Coordinates of C-alpha atoms in Angstrom, one line a residue:
Chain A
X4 CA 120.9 157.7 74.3
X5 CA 118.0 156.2 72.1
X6 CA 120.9 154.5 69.7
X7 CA 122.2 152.8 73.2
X8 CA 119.5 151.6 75.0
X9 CA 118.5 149.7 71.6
X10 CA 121.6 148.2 71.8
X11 CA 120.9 146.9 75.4
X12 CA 117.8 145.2 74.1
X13 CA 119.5 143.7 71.6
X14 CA 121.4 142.2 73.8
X15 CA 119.3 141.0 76.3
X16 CA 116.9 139.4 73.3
X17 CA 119.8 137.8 71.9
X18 CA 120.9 136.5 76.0
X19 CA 117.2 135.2 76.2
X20 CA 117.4 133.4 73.4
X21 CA 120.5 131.8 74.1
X22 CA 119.2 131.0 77.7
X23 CA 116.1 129.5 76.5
X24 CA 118.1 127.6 73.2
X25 CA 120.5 126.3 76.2
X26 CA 118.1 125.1 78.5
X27 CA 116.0 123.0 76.2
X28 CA 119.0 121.1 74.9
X29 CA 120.6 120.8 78.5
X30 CA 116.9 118.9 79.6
X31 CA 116.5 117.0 76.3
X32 CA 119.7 115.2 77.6
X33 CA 119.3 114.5 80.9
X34 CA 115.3 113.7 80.7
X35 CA 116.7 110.4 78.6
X36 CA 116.9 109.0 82.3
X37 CA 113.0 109.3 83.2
X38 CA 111.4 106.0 82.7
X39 CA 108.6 104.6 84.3
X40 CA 109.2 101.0 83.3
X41 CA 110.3 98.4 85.5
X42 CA 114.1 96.9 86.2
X43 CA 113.2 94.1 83.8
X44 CA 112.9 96.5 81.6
X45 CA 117.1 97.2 81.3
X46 CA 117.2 93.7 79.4
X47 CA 115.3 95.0 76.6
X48 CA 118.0 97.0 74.1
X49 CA 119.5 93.6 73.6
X50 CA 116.4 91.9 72.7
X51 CA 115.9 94.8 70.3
X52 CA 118.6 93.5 68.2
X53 CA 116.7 90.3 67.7
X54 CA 113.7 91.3 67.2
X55 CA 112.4 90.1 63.6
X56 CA 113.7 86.6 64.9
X57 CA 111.8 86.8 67.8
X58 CA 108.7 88.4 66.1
X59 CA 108.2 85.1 63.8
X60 CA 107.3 83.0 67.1
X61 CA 105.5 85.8 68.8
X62 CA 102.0 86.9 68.0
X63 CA 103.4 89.4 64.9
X64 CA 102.2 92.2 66.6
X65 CA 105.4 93.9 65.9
X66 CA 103.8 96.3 63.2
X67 CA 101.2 97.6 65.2
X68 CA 103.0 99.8 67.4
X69 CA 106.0 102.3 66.5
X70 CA 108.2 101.4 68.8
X71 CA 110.5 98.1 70.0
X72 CA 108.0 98.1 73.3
X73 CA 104.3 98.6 73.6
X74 CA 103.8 101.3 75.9
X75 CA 100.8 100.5 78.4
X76 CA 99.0 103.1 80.4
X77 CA 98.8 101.7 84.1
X78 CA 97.6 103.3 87.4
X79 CA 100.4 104.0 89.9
X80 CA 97.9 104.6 93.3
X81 CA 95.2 102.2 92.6
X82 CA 95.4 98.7 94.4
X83 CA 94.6 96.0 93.7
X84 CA 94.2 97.1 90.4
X85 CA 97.2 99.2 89.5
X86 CA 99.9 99.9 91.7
X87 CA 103.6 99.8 92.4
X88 CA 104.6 97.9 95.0
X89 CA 107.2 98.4 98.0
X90 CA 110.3 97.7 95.0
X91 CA 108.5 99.9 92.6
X92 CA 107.4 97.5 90.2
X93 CA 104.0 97.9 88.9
X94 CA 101.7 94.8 89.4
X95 CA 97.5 94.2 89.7
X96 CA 94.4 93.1 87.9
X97 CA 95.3 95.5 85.0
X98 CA 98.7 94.8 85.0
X99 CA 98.2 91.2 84.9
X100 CA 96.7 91.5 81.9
X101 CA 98.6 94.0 80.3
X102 CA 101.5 91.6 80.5
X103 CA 100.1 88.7 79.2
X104 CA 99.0 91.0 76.2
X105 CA 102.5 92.4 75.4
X106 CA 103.9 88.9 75.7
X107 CA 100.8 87.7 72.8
X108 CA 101.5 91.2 70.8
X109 CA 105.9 91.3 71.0
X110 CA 106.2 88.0 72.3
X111 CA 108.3 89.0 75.3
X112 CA 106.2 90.0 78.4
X113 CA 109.5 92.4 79.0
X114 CA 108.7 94.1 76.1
X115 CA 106.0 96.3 77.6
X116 CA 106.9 99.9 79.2
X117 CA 104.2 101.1 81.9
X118 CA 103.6 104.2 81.6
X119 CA 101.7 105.9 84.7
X120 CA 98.9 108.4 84.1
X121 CA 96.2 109.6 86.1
X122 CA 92.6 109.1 85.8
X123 CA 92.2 112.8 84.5
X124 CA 94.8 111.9 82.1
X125 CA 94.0 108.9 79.9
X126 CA 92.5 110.2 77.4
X127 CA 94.8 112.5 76.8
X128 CA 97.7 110.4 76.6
X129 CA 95.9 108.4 74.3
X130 CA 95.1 111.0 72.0
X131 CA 98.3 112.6 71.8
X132 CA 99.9 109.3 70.7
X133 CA 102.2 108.8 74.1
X134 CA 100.9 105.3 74.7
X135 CA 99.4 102.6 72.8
X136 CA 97.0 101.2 75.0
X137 CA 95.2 102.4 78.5
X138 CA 94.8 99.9 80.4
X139 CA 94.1 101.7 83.6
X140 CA 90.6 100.5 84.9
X141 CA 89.2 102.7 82.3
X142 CA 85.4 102.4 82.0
X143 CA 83.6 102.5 78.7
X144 CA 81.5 105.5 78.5
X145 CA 79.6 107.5 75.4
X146 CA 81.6 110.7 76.0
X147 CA 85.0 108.6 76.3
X148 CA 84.1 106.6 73.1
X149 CA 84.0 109.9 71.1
X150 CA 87.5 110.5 71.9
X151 CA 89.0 107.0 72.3
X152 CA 88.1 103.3 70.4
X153 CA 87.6 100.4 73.5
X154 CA 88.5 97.2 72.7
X155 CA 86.4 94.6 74.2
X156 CA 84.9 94.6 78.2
X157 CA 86.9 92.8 80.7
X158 CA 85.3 94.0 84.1
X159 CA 82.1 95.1 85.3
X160 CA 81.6 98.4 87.6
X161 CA 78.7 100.1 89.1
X162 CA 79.5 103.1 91.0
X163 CA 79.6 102.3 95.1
X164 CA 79.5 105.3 97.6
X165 CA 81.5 104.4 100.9
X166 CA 81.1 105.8 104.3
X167 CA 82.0 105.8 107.5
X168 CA 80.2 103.0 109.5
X169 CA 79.1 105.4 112.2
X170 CA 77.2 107.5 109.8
X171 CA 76.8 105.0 106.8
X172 CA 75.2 106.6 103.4
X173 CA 72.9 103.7 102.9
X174 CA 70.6 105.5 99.5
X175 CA 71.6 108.6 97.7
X176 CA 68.9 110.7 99.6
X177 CA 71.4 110.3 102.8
X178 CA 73.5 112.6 100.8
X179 CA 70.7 115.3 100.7
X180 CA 72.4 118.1 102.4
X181 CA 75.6 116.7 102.7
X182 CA 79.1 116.6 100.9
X183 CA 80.3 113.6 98.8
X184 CA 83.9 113.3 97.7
X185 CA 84.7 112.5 94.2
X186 CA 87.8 112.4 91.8
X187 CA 87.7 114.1 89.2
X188 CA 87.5 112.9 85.4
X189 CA 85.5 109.8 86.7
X190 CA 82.6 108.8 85.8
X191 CA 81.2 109.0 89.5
X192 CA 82.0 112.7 89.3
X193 CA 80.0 113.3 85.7
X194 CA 77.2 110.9 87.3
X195 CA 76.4 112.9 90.5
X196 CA 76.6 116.0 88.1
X197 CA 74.3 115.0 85.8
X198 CA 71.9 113.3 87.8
X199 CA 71.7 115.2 91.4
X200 CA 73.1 118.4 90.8
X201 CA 71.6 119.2 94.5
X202 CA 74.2 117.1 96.2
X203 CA 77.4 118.8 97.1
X204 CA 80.7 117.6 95.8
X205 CA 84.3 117.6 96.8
X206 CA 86.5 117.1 94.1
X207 CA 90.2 115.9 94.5
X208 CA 92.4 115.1 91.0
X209 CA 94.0 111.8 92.7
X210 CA 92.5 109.1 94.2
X211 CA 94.8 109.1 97.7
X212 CA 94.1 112.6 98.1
X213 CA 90.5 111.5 97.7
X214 CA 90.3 109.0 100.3
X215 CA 92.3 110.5 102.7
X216 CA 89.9 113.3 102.9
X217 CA 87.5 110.9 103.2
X218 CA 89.2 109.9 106.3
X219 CA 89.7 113.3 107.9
X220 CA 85.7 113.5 107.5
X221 CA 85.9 115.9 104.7
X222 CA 82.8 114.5 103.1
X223 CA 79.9 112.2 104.4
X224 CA 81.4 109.6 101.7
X225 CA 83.1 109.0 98.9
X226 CA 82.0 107.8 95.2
X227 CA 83.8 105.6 92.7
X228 CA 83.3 102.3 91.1
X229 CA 82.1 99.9 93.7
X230 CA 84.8 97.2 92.7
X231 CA 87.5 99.2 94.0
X232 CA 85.5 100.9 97.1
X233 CA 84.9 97.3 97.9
X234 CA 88.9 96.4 98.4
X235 CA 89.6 99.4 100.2
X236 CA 86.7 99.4 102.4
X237 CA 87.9 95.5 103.4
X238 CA 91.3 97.1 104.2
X239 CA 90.3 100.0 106.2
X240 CA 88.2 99.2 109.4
X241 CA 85.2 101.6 109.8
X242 CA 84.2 101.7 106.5
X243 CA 81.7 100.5 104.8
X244 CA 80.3 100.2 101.1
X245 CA 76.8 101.2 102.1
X246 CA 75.5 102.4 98.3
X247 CA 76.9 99.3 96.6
X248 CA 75.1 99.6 93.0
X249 CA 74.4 103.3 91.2
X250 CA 73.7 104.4 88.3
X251 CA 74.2 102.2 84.9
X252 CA 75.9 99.3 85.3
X253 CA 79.3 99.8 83.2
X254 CA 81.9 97.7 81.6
X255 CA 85.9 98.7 82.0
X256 CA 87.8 98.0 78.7
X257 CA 91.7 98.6 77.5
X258 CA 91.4 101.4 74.9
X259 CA 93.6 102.7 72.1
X260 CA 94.0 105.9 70.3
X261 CA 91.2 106.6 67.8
X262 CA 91.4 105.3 64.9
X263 CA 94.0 103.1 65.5
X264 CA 91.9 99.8 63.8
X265 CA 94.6 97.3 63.6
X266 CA 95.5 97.6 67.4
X267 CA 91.8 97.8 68.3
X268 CA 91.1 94.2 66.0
X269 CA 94.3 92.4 67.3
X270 CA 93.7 93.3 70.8
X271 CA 89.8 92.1 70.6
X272 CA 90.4 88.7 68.8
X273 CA 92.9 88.9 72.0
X274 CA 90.5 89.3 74.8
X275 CA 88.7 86.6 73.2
X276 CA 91.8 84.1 73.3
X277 CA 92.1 85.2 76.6
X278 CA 88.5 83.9 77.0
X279 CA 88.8 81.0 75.8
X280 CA 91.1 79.5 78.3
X281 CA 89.4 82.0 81.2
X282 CA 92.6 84.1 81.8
X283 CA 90.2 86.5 83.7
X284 CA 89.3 84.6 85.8
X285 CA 92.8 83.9 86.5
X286 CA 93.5 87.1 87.2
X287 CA 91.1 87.3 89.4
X288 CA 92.0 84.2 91.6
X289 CA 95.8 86.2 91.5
X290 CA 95.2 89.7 92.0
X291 CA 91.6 90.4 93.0
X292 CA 90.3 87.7 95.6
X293 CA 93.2 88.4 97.8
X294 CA 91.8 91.9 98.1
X295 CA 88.1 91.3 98.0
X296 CA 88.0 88.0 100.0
X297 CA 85.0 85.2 99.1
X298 CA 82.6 87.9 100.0
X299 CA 82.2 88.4 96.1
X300 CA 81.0 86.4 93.3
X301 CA 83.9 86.8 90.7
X302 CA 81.2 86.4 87.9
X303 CA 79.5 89.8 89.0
X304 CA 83.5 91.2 88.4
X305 CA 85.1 89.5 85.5
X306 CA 83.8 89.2 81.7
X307 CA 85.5 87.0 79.8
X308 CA 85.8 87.1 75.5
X309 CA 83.8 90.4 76.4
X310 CA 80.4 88.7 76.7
X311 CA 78.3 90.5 79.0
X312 CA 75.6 88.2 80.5
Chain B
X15 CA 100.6 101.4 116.5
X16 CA 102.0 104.8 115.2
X17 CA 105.4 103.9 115.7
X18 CA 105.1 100.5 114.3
X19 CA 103.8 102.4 111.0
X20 CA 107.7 103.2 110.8
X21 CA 108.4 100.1 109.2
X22 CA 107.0 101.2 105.7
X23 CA 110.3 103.2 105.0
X24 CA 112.2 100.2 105.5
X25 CA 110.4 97.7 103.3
X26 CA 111.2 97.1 99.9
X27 CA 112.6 99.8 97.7
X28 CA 110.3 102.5 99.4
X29 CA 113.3 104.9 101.3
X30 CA 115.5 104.8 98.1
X31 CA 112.6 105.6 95.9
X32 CA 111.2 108.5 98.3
X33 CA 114.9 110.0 97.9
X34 CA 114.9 109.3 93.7
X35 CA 111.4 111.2 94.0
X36 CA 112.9 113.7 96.2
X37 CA 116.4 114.4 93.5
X38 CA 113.4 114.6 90.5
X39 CA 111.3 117.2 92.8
X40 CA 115.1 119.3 93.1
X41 CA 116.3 118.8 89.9
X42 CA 113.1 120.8 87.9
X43 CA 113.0 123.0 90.4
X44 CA 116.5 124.3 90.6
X45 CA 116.8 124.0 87.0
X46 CA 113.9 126.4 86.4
X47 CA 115.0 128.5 89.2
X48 CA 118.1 129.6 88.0
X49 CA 117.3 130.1 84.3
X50 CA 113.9 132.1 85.5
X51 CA 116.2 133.8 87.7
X52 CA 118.1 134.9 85.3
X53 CA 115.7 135.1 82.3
X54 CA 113.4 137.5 85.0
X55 CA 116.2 139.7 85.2
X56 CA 116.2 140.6 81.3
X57 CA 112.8 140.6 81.7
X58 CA 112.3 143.3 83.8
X59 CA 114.0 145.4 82.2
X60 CA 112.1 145.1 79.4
X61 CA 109.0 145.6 81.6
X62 CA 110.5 149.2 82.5
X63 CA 111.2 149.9 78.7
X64 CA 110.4 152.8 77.0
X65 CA 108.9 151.6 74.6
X66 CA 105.4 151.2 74.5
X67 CA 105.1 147.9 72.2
X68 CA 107.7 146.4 74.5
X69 CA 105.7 147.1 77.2
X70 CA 102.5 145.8 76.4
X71 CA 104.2 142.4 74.6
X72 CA 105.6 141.6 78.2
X73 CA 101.7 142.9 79.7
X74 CA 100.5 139.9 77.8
X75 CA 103.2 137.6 78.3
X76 CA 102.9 138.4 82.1
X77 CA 99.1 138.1 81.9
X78 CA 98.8 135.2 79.9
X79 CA 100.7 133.3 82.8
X80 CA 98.7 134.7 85.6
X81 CA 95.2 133.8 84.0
X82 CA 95.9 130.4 82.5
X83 CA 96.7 128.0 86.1
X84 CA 99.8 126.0 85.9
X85 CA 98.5 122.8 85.3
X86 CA 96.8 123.8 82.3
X87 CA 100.4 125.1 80.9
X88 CA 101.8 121.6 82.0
X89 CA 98.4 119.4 79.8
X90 CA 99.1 122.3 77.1
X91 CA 102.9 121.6 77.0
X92 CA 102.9 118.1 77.3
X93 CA 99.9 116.7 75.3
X94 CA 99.2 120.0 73.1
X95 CA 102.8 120.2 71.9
X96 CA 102.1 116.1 70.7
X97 CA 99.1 117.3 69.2
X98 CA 99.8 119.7 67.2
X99 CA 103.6 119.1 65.9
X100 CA 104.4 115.3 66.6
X101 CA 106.9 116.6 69.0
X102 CA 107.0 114.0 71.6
X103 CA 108.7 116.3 75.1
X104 CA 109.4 113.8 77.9
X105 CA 107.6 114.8 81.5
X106 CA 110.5 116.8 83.3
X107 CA 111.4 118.7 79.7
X108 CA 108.0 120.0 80.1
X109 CA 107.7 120.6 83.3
X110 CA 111.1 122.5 83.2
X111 CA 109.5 124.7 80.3
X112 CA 106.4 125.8 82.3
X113 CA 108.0 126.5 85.1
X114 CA 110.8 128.5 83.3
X115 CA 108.0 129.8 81.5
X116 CA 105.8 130.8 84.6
X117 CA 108.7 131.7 87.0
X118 CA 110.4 134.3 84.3
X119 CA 106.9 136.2 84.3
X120 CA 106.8 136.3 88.2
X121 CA 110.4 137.4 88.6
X122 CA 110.3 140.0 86.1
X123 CA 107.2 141.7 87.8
X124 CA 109.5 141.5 91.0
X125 CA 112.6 143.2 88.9
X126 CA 109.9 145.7 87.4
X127 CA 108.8 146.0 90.7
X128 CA 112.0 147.1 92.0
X129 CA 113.7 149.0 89.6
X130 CA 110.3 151.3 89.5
X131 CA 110.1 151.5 93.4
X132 CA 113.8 153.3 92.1
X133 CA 113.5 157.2 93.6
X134 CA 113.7 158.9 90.0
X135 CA 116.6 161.5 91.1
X136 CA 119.0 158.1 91.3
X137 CA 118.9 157.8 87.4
X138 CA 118.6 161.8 86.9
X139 CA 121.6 162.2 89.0
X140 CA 123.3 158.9 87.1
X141 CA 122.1 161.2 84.1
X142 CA 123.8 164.7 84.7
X143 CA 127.0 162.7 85.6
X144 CA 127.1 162.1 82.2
X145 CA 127.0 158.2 82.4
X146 CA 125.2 155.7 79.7
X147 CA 121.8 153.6 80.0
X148 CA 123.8 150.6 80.4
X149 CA 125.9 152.5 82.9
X150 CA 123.3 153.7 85.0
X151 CA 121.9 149.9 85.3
X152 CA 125.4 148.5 86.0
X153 CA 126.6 151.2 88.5
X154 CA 123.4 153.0 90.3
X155 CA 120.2 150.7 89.7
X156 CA 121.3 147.0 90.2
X157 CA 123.4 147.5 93.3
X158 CA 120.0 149.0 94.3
X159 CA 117.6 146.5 93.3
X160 CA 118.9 143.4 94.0
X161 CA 118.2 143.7 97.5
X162 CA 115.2 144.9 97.2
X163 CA 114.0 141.5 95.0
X164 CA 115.1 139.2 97.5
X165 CA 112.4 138.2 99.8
X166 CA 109.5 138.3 96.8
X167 CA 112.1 136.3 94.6
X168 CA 112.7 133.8 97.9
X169 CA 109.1 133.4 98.1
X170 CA 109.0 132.4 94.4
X171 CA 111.5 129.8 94.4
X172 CA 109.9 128.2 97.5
X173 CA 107.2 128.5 95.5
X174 CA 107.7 126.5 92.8
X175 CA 109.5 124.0 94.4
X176 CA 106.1 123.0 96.3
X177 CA 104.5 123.5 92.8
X178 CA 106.9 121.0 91.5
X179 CA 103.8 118.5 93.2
X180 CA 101.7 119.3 90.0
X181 CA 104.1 117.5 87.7
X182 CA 102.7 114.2 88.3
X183 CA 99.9 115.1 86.0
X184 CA 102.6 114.8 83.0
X185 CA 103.8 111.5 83.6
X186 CA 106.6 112.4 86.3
X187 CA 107.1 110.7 89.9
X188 CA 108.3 113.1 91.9
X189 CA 108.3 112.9 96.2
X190 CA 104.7 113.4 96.4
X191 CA 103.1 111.1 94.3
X192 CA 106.2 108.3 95.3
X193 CA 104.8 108.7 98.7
X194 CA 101.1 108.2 98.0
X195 CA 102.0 105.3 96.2
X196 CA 103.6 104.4 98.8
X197 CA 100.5 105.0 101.2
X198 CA 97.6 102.9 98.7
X199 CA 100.2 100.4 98.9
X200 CA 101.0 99.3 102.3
X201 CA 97.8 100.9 103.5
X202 CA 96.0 97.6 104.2
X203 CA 99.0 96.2 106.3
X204 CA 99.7 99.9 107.6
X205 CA 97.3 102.5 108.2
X206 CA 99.6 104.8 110.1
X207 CA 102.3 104.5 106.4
X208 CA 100.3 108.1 106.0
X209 CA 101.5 109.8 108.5
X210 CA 104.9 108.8 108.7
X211 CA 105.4 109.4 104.7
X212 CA 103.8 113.1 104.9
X213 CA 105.9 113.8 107.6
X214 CA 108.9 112.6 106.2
X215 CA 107.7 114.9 103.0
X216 CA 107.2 117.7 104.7
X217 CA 110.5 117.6 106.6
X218 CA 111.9 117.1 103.0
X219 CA 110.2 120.1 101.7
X220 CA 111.6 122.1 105.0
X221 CA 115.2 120.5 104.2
X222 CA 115.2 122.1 100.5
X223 CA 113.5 125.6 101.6
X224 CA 115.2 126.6 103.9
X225 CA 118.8 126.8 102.9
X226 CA 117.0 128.9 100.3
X227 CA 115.9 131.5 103.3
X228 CA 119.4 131.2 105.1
X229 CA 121.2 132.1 101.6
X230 CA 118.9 135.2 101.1
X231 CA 119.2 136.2 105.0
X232 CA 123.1 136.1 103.9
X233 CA 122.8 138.0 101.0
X234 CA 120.5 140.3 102.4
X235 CA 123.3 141.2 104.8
X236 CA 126.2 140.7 101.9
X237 CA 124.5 143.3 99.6
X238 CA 123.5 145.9 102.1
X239 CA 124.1 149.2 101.3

């Protein structure tokens, strides 16, 4: 009896092994086909065998990243920042830059793969090495810049709190008593925490999950940086950015993995190339303005060379 | 204006993504369903072994997974396993893992379950006949317990393919998150996208579900004793 039923288990260990063995080399082949990068993308394995020609016109970034393409961290949900529009192609403020940036670093702007991560996820994808740059609105914060390096500033944020125009939060002491929606692993989120604990909060982990509770009256309103409440505020009728300036006034910056010096120095003296012929401010007039209308002063948005005024 | 929110499927690449998003939400699903399936099986038996170190290895395994919440396995797969070894797992691999992972823990619970909810006299009479441990399981217990694991083992592949919405959080674009790109998209131009994109989710979700029910309706009937 006893010399049998160890045989059984044998068995089944050595079945469970198999089974697991087998399934990790049967996904290993077929997630090959997951890729997040656009169709312009599929051109790419050809330019890879021209590379070091290429590379002596291009901006030599070549040997600052591992791979043939620089992977850039982008928002997938987030308009008109990052976003993928109705063909699936990623495109907005962030994006516009990112693309001029792989075209300075690997001197083809098709050499970039867009990676999508979610704000709770950034960090993380920097520090375990699975992109080389975040480029996902990503404001610069003390607890961030323990983990991650920033290059230089390219926007300003505040945080914003929108409402519903039939009840508009006008000051944070509206919220006394009431709940306020906020994402989590944003810096609205750590701000209300930190600084009025007595206010309720509704936490979502993505930022369309977040406003659509917002919608169904969830919460009395919803906080994140004002520069994005501001576009969808203009694109949803009833709404209204009542709180449009909170807390410290921040900067959002492209970030790389800690550490990671040479990236960090090419992609500032880049930023300030950028600045020098107001690239910003051209991404601005492209992606941005549509979005936010003339209501807004571009200069209280943009920073360009990373000089904050 | 409701109806009109209709166009959103037709613009662009947004129905043939939807249904890309829809084949990545089946393919980690069923893919961890049947090796969980399987892999549960094996594990409840060792769940019902007699030995106690056996036993209390699969407690912890079994534990470990109910205390720790999915997602955390997912960041812990995906970003720890970077981390700590270099080894860089794409999205679905590691989705795949956790849910293998997770579901093999559920299911053998369910097999423990049922072998245990086994009157005792079926394996003492197996016994006196003079049969074997592995012919007891082959001839008296599994014809037995396999219908009796059906409806919690339905509920857990349902289960997980609705949890298959969580896998976003590693990099991977399943139906879900397609459709809420979809929404911040064209929400300026159409504020009724929502609604039509959850409801064309949620009739996705009932289209992958419930052949799932109907097949362990059938069986039920197939293996009834």
């Amino acid at each position: 009896m006893k010399i049998q039923s160890i045989g059984v288990k044998k068995a089944i260990t050595a079945i469970l092994v198999l089974g697991l063995a087998l399934a990790l080399t049967a996904c290993g082949n077929s997630s090959g086909a997951q890729t997040s990068a656009p169709p312009s993308d599929q051109a790419a394995p050809a330019q890879a065998g021209a590379q070091p020609l290429a590379d002596e016109g291009a901006g030599g970034g070549a040997d600052l990243i591992a791979g043939d393409k620089v992977r850039i961290g982008v928002f997938s949900d987030k308009p008109p920042f990052g976003y993928l529009d109705a063909n699936g192609d990623s495109n907005g403020f962030d994006i516009y830059i990112a693309k001029r940036v792989a075209k300075d670093l690997l001197g083809d702007e098709s050499r970039v793969e867009f990676v999508l991560v979610e704000p709770a996820t950034r960090v993380e994808y920097l520090e375990s090495d699975k992109v080389d740059i975040i480029f996902a609105n990503f404001t610069v914060t003390d607890e961030r810049k323990e983990k991650v390096d920033f290059a230089l500033p390219y926007m300003k944020v505040a945080l914003g709190v929108v409402s519903p125009e039939a009840a508009p939060i006008n000051a944070v002491e509206d919220l006394k008593g009431k709940k306020l929606i906020v994402i989590k692993g944003t810096t609205a989120e750590t701000y209300f925490t930190e600084n009025h604990p007595d206010i309720e909060l509704v936490k979502f982990d993505q930022i369309s999950e977040a406003f659509q509770a917002l919608k169904d009256g969830r919460g009395a309103g919803l906080s994140q940086d004002n520069t994005l409440l501001f576009a969808w505020a203009r694109e949803n009728a009833g709404f209204t950015v009542g709180v449009s300036a909170l807390g410290r006034k921040d900067v959002i910056a492209p970030a790389v993995r800690k550490g990671n010096e040479k990236l960090l120095a090419w992609l500032n003296d880049e930023l300030k190339k950028l600045g020098a012929e107001q690239f910003i401010h051209a991404a601005y007039e492209a992606e941005l303005r549509p979005a936010y209308g003339d209501s807004i002063d571009p200069e209280n948005v943009v920073i360009e060379g990373g000089e904050t005024r | 204006m409701l109806s009109s929110g209709l166009r959103v499927f037709f613009e662009g690449r947004n129905m043939a993504r939807l249904m890309a998003g829809l084949l990545v939400t089946l393919k980690i699903a069923l893919i961890s369903i049947a090796i969980c399936f399987l892999a549960g099986l094996l594990a409840g038996l060792l769940m019902t072994s007699k030995r106690p170190a056996v036993r209390a290895a699969m407690r912890v395994y079994l534990e470990s997974v109910r205390i720790v919440p999915v997602l955390v396995w997912l960041f812990l797969v995906f970003f720890g396993v970077t981390r700590a070894w270099g080894l860089n797992l794409s999205g679905e691999l590691a989705a795949v893992l956790v849910f293998v992972f997770w579901g093999t823990a559920e299911m053998g619970d369910i097999v423990r379950g049922a072998i245990q909810s086994l009157p005792v006299h079926q394996r003492q009479s197996g016994m006196a006949l003079g049969l074997t441990e592995a012919q007891i399981y082959r001839h008296v217990v599994a014809p037995q317990i396999l219908r009796r694991l059906l409806p919690a083992s339905i509920n857990l592949a349902t289960r997980m393919v609705k949890t298959t919405s969580l896998v976003v959080f590693v990099g991977v674009t399943e139906v879900v998150k397609t459709g809420q790109q979809i929404i911040e998209f064209s929400n300026s131009k159409n504020p009724a996208a929502a609604f039509w994109i959850y409801g064309l989710i949620f009739i996705l979700y009932f289209l992958v579900c419930y052949p799932i029910s109907l097949l362990s309706r059938r069986l039920e009937k197939v293996w009834a004793y």
